[in-house]
Amino acid sequence: MEPVEPPRSDENRRALLEGVRRHDPASLEAFFEEHVDGIYDLAYRLLGEPAPAEDAAQEVFLRVHRAAASLDPDRDPGPWLRKVTRNVCRDVWRSPAYRFAQRSVPLDPDPPQARVLAASPENPEEIAVTGERAQMVQAAIGRLPEELREVVVLHDYSGLRHNEIAEIVDASHAAVRKRYSRAIARLADMLKGVLE
Amino acid sequence: MTGNPEERTEQEQRAAEAVRGLEPVRPDPAFRKRLGQAFASGSIAAPAPATVIPLRRSRRSMWIAAAAAVLIFAFFLRPDRVPPTYLVMGGHAVGTAVVDGKTVPLADLRETGVPGGTRITVLDGALELRWDDLLAARVHPGQVTVPDPRQPGAMVWDLAQGEVLVQTGPGFPGRRLRVRTPEGIAEVVGTSFAVYRDDGATCVCVLEGQASVGVNAADLESIPPGRRKVMHADGSPSEILDIMPAHRDGLMEFVDRAKAGLAR
């Protein structure tokens, strides 16, 4: 979850979070701009489809809005946002609707790769090959059980350390290490032949 | 086989690198803009419910749903709140409806509009609604809950009974719209369609563009213009047929009117 804008100074961040606590519209807008892409990106990697990722991002910002008054202006909200995003995705995974949809066809008639190709006329062949591989990697991530998927996404995609992941998923450091080992072994097995 | 890179196999190392090499995925700009506005203005609400519909609801969940609907309605009717509303088109606001338990002439709704989230039972006549340049809809006798288009995510119309005709407008691209009935769902990627529901079946007619239609997410199939899909409550197989000419003429009359209204 990398912010789009350069990191804020502590003072700026404090002022922004104070504004968010007061539900000041300008502060809420700035906060949204700083975090929305990262939240959506993480939700997409955990859920694997644009539509549930949009719904998850919406739910995350709803929870942020409700909890804004309790934000600590002296702390980076990034870890908390990741935790909320993961919790929302976990709720989605547990929902009967999501489980049902996993056994069905996607609703999106225009998959992300088609949009990338349409928007990038130069080197379409290279983009297609890279994109196809990325889709296979994403599909393999999506076939991992949820508790393994979240660990591999948070570690290798979001770049978090195991102790940081342990905080997010409410597990011990040792448990996260074990899950990661199982996750990466299964992923490697699924991607055999794709990455050679 | 461990988190330590030095102890991973070559294949595991490659897999980890492949995950690290994935490009960030950005949200759809239209969705991003709508969500940002809703968050900053404080009008953000929970996402629309998921698309899978239980065919049989328990009595308890029916009561919970009814209570939720009453609460939503009460929220929208708070005196200190002036809700954004669907505009009720004059020419077709003839007949009567039940709104919030009260029977009202449809013409009276021209004054107040119809807030998103309202459940309306049209008893007779037809109610024609428009939301800015986003969409127009006509509700024939039956019961429908209209969505609030200000909310990001899919707009979900719940059609319990009757018929709803929908025409999307110039402001629609980038949005998702679904109509749900007890028998099925229609997800629209096109522009004009009608959904009819009675006790025995749901029929989705596609006039322009395309709609994905099915009894559930696994059954969705693309229906081209001029065709309709009929889904039966008794579980018998769905059918895809041509739209009947007489019905098509009636639908096209609505489409022409709606397009003219949306283009203004």
XYZ file of C-alpha atoms in Angstrom:
460
model
C 0.000 0.000 0.000
C 2.247 2.764 -1.193
C 0.945 6.304 -0.987
C 0.694 8.093 -4.340
C 2.047 11.324 -2.947
C 5.443 11.766 -1.272
C 5.364 10.888 2.429
C 4.051 13.685 4.611
C 6.093 15.237 7.369
C 4.953 14.317 10.873
C 3.540 17.800 11.319
C 1.562 17.704 8.061
C 0.260 14.253 8.813
C -0.802 15.328 12.270
C -2.688 18.316 10.851
C -4.350 16.108 8.249
C -5.425 13.516 10.791
C -6.738 16.199 13.127
C -8.879 17.391 10.213
C -10.066 13.855 9.522
C -10.996 13.475 13.203
C -13.178 16.600 12.859
C -14.701 15.249 9.608
C -13.365 18.301 7.820
C -14.253 17.734 4.123
C -10.915 18.999 2.761
C -8.965 16.765 5.137
C -11.169 13.786 4.336
C -10.575 14.401 0.635
C -6.797 14.632 1.108
C -6.828 11.492 3.270
C -8.859 9.672 0.644
C -6.498 10.709 -2.156
C -3.520 9.535 -0.155
C -4.861 6.085 0.641
C -7.531 4.995 -1.830
C -5.208 3.516 -4.432
C -3.332 1.450 -1.870
C -6.506 0.186 -0.246
C -8.073 -0.773 -3.573
C -4.828 -2.386 -4.729
C -4.556 -4.554 -1.623
C -8.250 -5.487 -1.792
C -7.894 -6.415 -5.462
C -4.893 -8.661 -4.762
C -6.743 -10.361 -1.907
C -10.071 -10.735 -3.709
C -8.896 -11.090 -7.307
C -11.750 -9.176 -9.031
C -12.506 -5.482 -9.528
C -16.130 -5.558 -8.343
C -15.545 -7.061 -4.877
C -12.404 -4.916 -4.545
C -14.541 -1.798 -5.155
C -17.090 -2.938 -2.609
C -14.303 -3.684 -0.124
C -12.701 -0.256 -0.663
C -16.080 1.380 -0.098
C -16.589 -0.591 3.102
C -13.086 0.347 4.328
C -13.745 4.058 3.834
C -17.135 3.715 5.516
C -15.413 2.176 8.555
C -12.741 4.882 8.467
C -15.434 7.556 8.400
C -17.208 6.023 11.369
C -13.977 5.616 13.338
C -12.397 8.922 12.304
C -12.904 10.569 15.673
C -10.785 7.905 17.338
C -7.825 8.222 14.953
C -4.532 8.874 16.710
C -2.974 11.875 14.920
C 0.481 10.889 16.181
C 0.477 7.522 14.423
C 0.806 6.570 10.803
C -2.666 5.299 9.812
C -1.170 2.953 7.168
C -0.950 -0.189 9.338
C -4.454 0.374 10.689
C -5.811 0.847 7.158
C -4.154 -2.382 6.032
C -5.701 -4.187 8.965
C -9.156 -2.769 8.212
C -8.775 -3.693 4.545
C -7.745 -7.236 5.420
C -10.644 -7.560 7.875
C -13.114 -6.363 5.260
C -11.695 -8.851 2.747
C -11.916 -11.610 5.357
C -15.598 -10.756 5.856
C -16.059 -10.964 2.074
C -14.335 -14.369 1.948
C -16.675 -15.662 4.630
C -19.801 -14.428 2.871
C -21.904 -17.035 1.066
C -22.159 -14.698 -1.926
C -18.377 -14.601 -2.414
C -17.977 -18.335 -1.968
C -20.702 -18.899 -4.508
C -19.161 -16.426 -6.948
C -15.823 -18.240 -6.724
C -17.491 -21.188 -8.411
C -19.000 -19.065 -11.170
C -18.085 -16.880 -14.140
C -16.786 -13.320 -13.618
C -19.230 -10.484 -14.290
C -16.591 -8.125 -15.653
C -16.881 -8.182 -19.444
C -13.676 -6.169 -19.791
C -10.878 -7.793 -17.790
C -8.091 -5.580 -16.442
C -5.588 -6.856 -18.995
C -7.868 -5.836 -21.873
C -8.029 -2.349 -20.410
C -4.230 -2.202 -20.143
C -3.829 -3.300 -23.762
C -6.444 -0.850 -24.963
C -4.735 2.010 -23.152
C -1.175 1.124 -24.229
C -0.739 0.976 -27.980
C 3.069 0.709 -27.799
C 4.697 -2.735 -27.335
C 1.374 -4.591 -27.209
C 3.118 -7.957 -27.592
C 5.391 -7.416 -24.623
C 2.501 -6.081 -22.564
C 0.395 -9.067 -23.528
C 3.085 -11.573 -22.479
C 3.831 -9.752 -19.227
C 0.135 -9.288 -18.585
C -0.654 -12.918 -19.236
C 1.999 -13.957 -16.753
C 0.694 -11.454 -14.207
C -2.798 -12.882 -14.646
C -1.502 -16.396 -14.058
C 0.299 -15.261 -10.917
C -2.847 -13.498 -9.678
C -4.953 -16.553 -10.491
C -2.528 -18.758 -8.548
C -2.695 -16.375 -5.581
C -6.479 -16.596 -5.795
C -6.361 -20.396 -5.582
C -4.480 -20.283 -2.274
C -6.576 -20.730 0.870
C -7.379 -17.306 2.309
C -5.091 -17.560 5.349
C -2.150 -18.368 3.066
C -3.143 -15.864 0.394
C -3.181 -12.907 2.768
C 0.246 -13.750 4.125
C 1.906 -14.050 0.733
C 0.235 -10.866 -0.557
C 1.145 -8.850 2.530
C 4.725 -10.151 2.566
C 5.746 -10.282 -1.079
C 3.355 -7.787 -2.687
C 2.970 -5.193 0.077
C 6.506 -5.748 1.362
C 5.603 -6.190 5.032
C 7.717 -8.107 7.506
C 6.339 -11.161 9.242
C 5.957 -9.371 12.570
C 3.950 -6.599 10.858
C 1.735 -9.213 9.195
C 1.244 -10.931 12.545
C -0.277 -7.693 13.881
C -2.628 -7.440 10.925
C -3.871 -11.025 10.873
C -3.950 -11.462 14.658
C -1.550 -14.384 14.683
C 1.831 -15.064 16.244
C 5.052 -14.323 14.416
C 5.802 -18.053 14.266
C 2.382 -18.837 12.824
C 2.841 -16.238 10.105
C 6.253 -17.650 9.185
C 4.771 -21.131 8.924
C 1.850 -19.931 6.832
C 4.185 -18.049 4.540
C 6.343 -21.134 4.038
C 3.308 -23.189 3.096
C 1.944 -20.409 0.912
C 5.095 -19.858 -1.120
C 5.634 -23.612 -1.543
C 2.108 -24.058 -2.903
C 2.417 -21.000 -5.095
C 5.717 -22.253 -6.509
C 4.084 -25.576 -7.242
C 1.129 -23.936 -9.016
C 3.406 -21.711 -11.078
C 5.720 -24.524 -12.155
C 6.246 -24.106 -15.871
C 4.947 -20.541 -15.929
C 8.003 -18.917 -14.398
C 10.727 -20.925 -16.173
C 10.590 -24.010 2.392
C 10.691 -21.061 4.753
C 10.238 -17.305 4.990
C 13.974 -16.867 4.936
C 15.010 -16.176 1.293
C 18.264 -18.063 1.732
C 16.414 -21.250 2.636
C 13.856 -21.114 -0.165
C 14.048 -23.335 -3.195
C 14.786 -21.734 -6.535
C 11.172 -22.244 -7.592
C 9.886 -20.627 -4.407
C 12.265 -17.732 -4.919
C 10.853 -17.246 -8.425
C 7.302 -17.363 -7.152
C 8.045 -14.717 -4.523
C 9.697 -12.523 -7.156
C 6.695 -12.955 -9.449
C 4.368 -11.717 -6.699
C 6.693 -8.806 -5.973
C 6.742 -7.982 -9.684
C 2.976 -7.548 -9.993
C 2.004 -4.041 -11.045
C -0.267 -1.991 -8.783
C -3.917 -2.105 -9.851
C -5.766 1.204 -9.784
C -9.507 1.627 -9.254
C -11.800 2.705 -12.052
C -11.569 6.552 -12.184
C -15.358 7.042 -12.135
C -15.701 4.786 -9.088
C -12.752 6.512 -7.410
C -14.284 9.933 -7.957
C -17.710 8.921 -6.648
C -16.260 7.201 -3.588
C -14.027 10.198 -2.829
C -16.980 12.575 -3.001
C -19.125 10.315 -0.816
C -16.314 9.973 1.758
C -15.498 13.682 1.900
C -19.150 14.746 2.082
C -20.079 12.166 4.702
C -22.728 10.550 2.513
C -20.798 7.281 2.200
C -22.877 4.166 2.884
C -22.299 0.421 2.892
C -21.801 -1.204 -0.517
C -24.811 -2.615 -2.305
C -25.608 -6.149 -1.228
C -23.963 -9.023 -3.073
C -25.576 -10.448 -6.151
C -26.492 -13.907 -4.960
C -30.117 -14.174 -3.913
C -31.419 -16.830 -1.585
C -34.403 -18.342 -3.320
C -36.171 -18.987 -0.074
C -35.822 -16.565 2.789
C -36.477 -17.524 6.396
C -39.239 -15.760 8.291
C -36.606 -14.218 10.596
C -34.576 -12.748 7.749
C -37.784 -11.409 6.209
C -38.530 -9.562 9.452
C -34.966 -8.257 9.639
C -35.164 -7.081 6.017
C -38.527 -5.436 6.666
C -37.176 -3.674 9.757
C -34.112 -2.518 7.818
C -36.322 -1.161 5.041
C -38.429 0.748 7.567
C -35.295 2.205 9.178
C -33.884 3.241 5.811
C -37.179 4.822 4.905
C -37.419 6.606 8.260
C -33.887 7.921 7.751
C -34.751 9.376 4.395
C -37.932 10.979 5.709
C -36.294 12.731 8.677
C -37.556 16.318 8.619
C -34.038 17.760 8.890
C -32.909 15.905 5.805
C -33.647 16.938 2.274
C -32.806 13.820 0.292
C -31.718 13.912 -3.314
C -34.470 12.261 -5.257
C -35.451 10.697 -8.523
C -37.365 13.188 -10.597
C -40.872 11.946 -11.324
C -41.757 12.562 -14.951
C -45.128 14.234 -15.232
C -46.608 12.605 -18.292
C -46.551 9.092 -16.922
C -47.118 9.757 -13.237
C -50.691 8.534 -13.414
C -52.225 6.020 -11.052
C -51.662 5.262 -7.393
C -48.893 3.783 -5.305
C -48.136 2.749 -1.751
C -45.180 4.634 -0.328
C -44.299 4.246 3.334
C -47.565 2.446 3.981
C -49.648 5.279 2.576
C -51.580 5.148 -0.638
C -50.796 8.241 -2.694
C -51.680 9.411 -6.189
C -48.542 9.092 -8.328
C -49.033 12.695 -9.393
C -48.306 13.786 -5.797
C -44.818 12.312 -6.072
C -44.045 14.913 -8.705
C -43.735 17.434 -5.875
C -41.545 15.390 -3.580
C -39.616 13.183 -5.983
C -38.623 9.667 -4.951
C -35.549 9.290 -2.730
C -33.038 6.560 -3.522
C -33.635 3.543 -1.317
C -37.433 3.886 -1.376
C -39.670 0.857 -1.744
C -42.672 1.603 -3.871
C -45.671 -0.501 -4.704
C -47.345 0.829 -7.843
C -50.985 -0.249 -7.622
C -52.125 1.003 -11.011
C -50.793 3.214 -13.770
C -47.096 3.783 -14.361
C -44.407 5.714 -12.537
C -41.608 7.157 -14.631
C -38.421 8.201 -12.856
C -35.225 9.893 -13.955
C -31.962 10.515 -12.120
C -30.033 13.323 -13.761
C -28.423 12.012 -16.965
C -27.729 8.614 -15.415
C -30.873 6.615 -16.081
C -34.597 6.649 -16.573
C -36.957 3.926 -15.442
C -40.639 3.171 -15.684
C -42.308 1.066 -13.009
C -45.509 -0.691 -13.968
C -47.804 -2.178 -11.302
C -45.672 -4.106 -8.866
C -43.204 -3.585 -6.067
C -39.687 -2.259 -6.484
C -36.967 -0.806 -4.277
C -35.077 1.910 -6.107
C -31.326 2.288 -5.409
C -29.505 5.454 -4.420
C -27.253 6.246 -7.387
C -25.100 8.584 -5.279
C -23.560 5.567 -3.623
C -20.527 4.044 -5.300
C -20.627 0.417 -6.323
C -23.379 -1.378 -8.150
C -26.883 0.112 -8.259
C -29.248 -2.680 -7.320
C -32.954 -2.566 -8.137
C -34.954 -5.112 -6.186
C -38.053 -6.101 -8.106
C -40.415 -8.159 -5.975
C -43.283 -8.126 -8.434
C -44.337 -6.357 -11.625
C -42.273 -4.740 -14.357
C -39.482 -2.207 -14.510
C -38.082 -0.718 -17.725
C -34.642 0.866 -17.615
C -32.840 3.141 -20.058
C -29.333 4.228 -19.167
C -28.127 7.713 -20.113
C -24.903 9.521 -20.997
C -23.810 9.592 -17.352
C -24.013 5.809 -16.986
C -20.758 4.449 -18.465
C -18.489 3.201 -15.714
C -21.407 2.301 -13.420
C -22.816 -1.139 -12.694
C -26.516 -1.809 -12.502
C -28.311 -4.931 -11.428
C -31.944 -5.866 -11.195
C -32.724 -8.678 -8.791
C -35.872 -10.716 -8.532
C -36.548 -13.837 -6.492
C -35.726 -15.911 -9.592
C -32.646 -14.208 -10.913
C -30.401 -11.271 -11.612
C -29.702 -9.095 -14.633
C -26.427 -7.179 -14.789
C -26.483 -4.519 -17.431
C -23.672 -3.583 -19.725
C -26.049 -2.247 -22.343
C -28.539 0.529 -22.475
C -32.202 -0.525 -22.620
C -33.891 -3.454 -21.003
C -37.022 -4.514 -19.167
C -37.539 -6.976 -16.348
C -40.934 -8.514 -15.704
C -41.666 -10.662 -12.706
C -44.760 -12.528 -11.601
C -45.230 -15.436 -9.223
C -44.132 -18.013 -11.727
C -41.181 -16.482 -13.553
C -38.867 -13.595 -14.310
C -38.411 -12.375 -17.888
C -35.563 -10.059 -18.920
C -35.958 -8.378 -22.335
C -32.915 -6.677 -23.843
C -33.652 -3.932 -26.331
C -30.252 -2.327 -26.857
C -26.765 -3.209 -25.702
C -26.389 -6.422 -23.748
C -27.289 -7.760 -20.340
C -25.827 -10.652 -18.391
C -28.783 -12.565 -17.028
C -29.069 -15.630 -14.831
C -30.751 -17.288 -11.888
C -27.465 -16.833 -10.041
C -23.877 -15.818 -10.739
C -23.059 -19.255 -12.158
C -25.927 -19.109 -14.621
C -25.178 -15.663 -16.080
C -25.192 -15.519 -19.840
C -25.080 -12.640 -22.233
C -28.411 -11.791 -23.856
C -28.203 -9.798 -27.098
C -30.632 -7.084 -28.203
C -34.015 -8.348 -29.377
C -33.916 -11.420 -27.135
C -35.314 -12.258 -23.727
C -34.463 -14.777 -21.067
C -37.225 -16.393 -19.029
C -36.320 -17.901 -15.678
C -38.860 -20.040 -13.850
C -39.548 -20.120 -10.130
C -40.178 -23.876 -10.174
C -36.595 -24.538 -11.239
C -37.404 -25.663 -14.767
C -34.764 -24.731 -17.356
C -34.462 -21.097 -18.445
C -35.398 -20.204 -22.007
C -33.970 -17.629 -24.401
C -36.524 -16.365 -26.905
C -37.221 -13.437 -29.214
C -39.015 -10.485 -27.666
C -42.662 -10.577 -28.700
C -43.337 -7.831 -31.284
C -46.255 -6.316 -29.358
C -44.177 -6.097 -26.197
C -41.214 -4.657 -28.091
C -43.338 -1.829 -29.472
C -44.424 -0.874 -25.969
C -40.861 -0.981 -24.721
C -39.567 1.099 -27.623
C -42.105 3.811 -26.844
C -40.565 4.076 -23.368
C -37.025 3.967 -24.760
C -37.663 6.855 -27.135
C -39.230 8.986 -24.414
C -36.494 8.142 -21.912
C -33.682 8.917 -24.345
C -35.211 12.300 -25.120
C -35.473 13.069 -21.393
C -31.922 11.947 -20.605
C -30.438 13.945 -23.455
C -31.869 17.245 -22.149
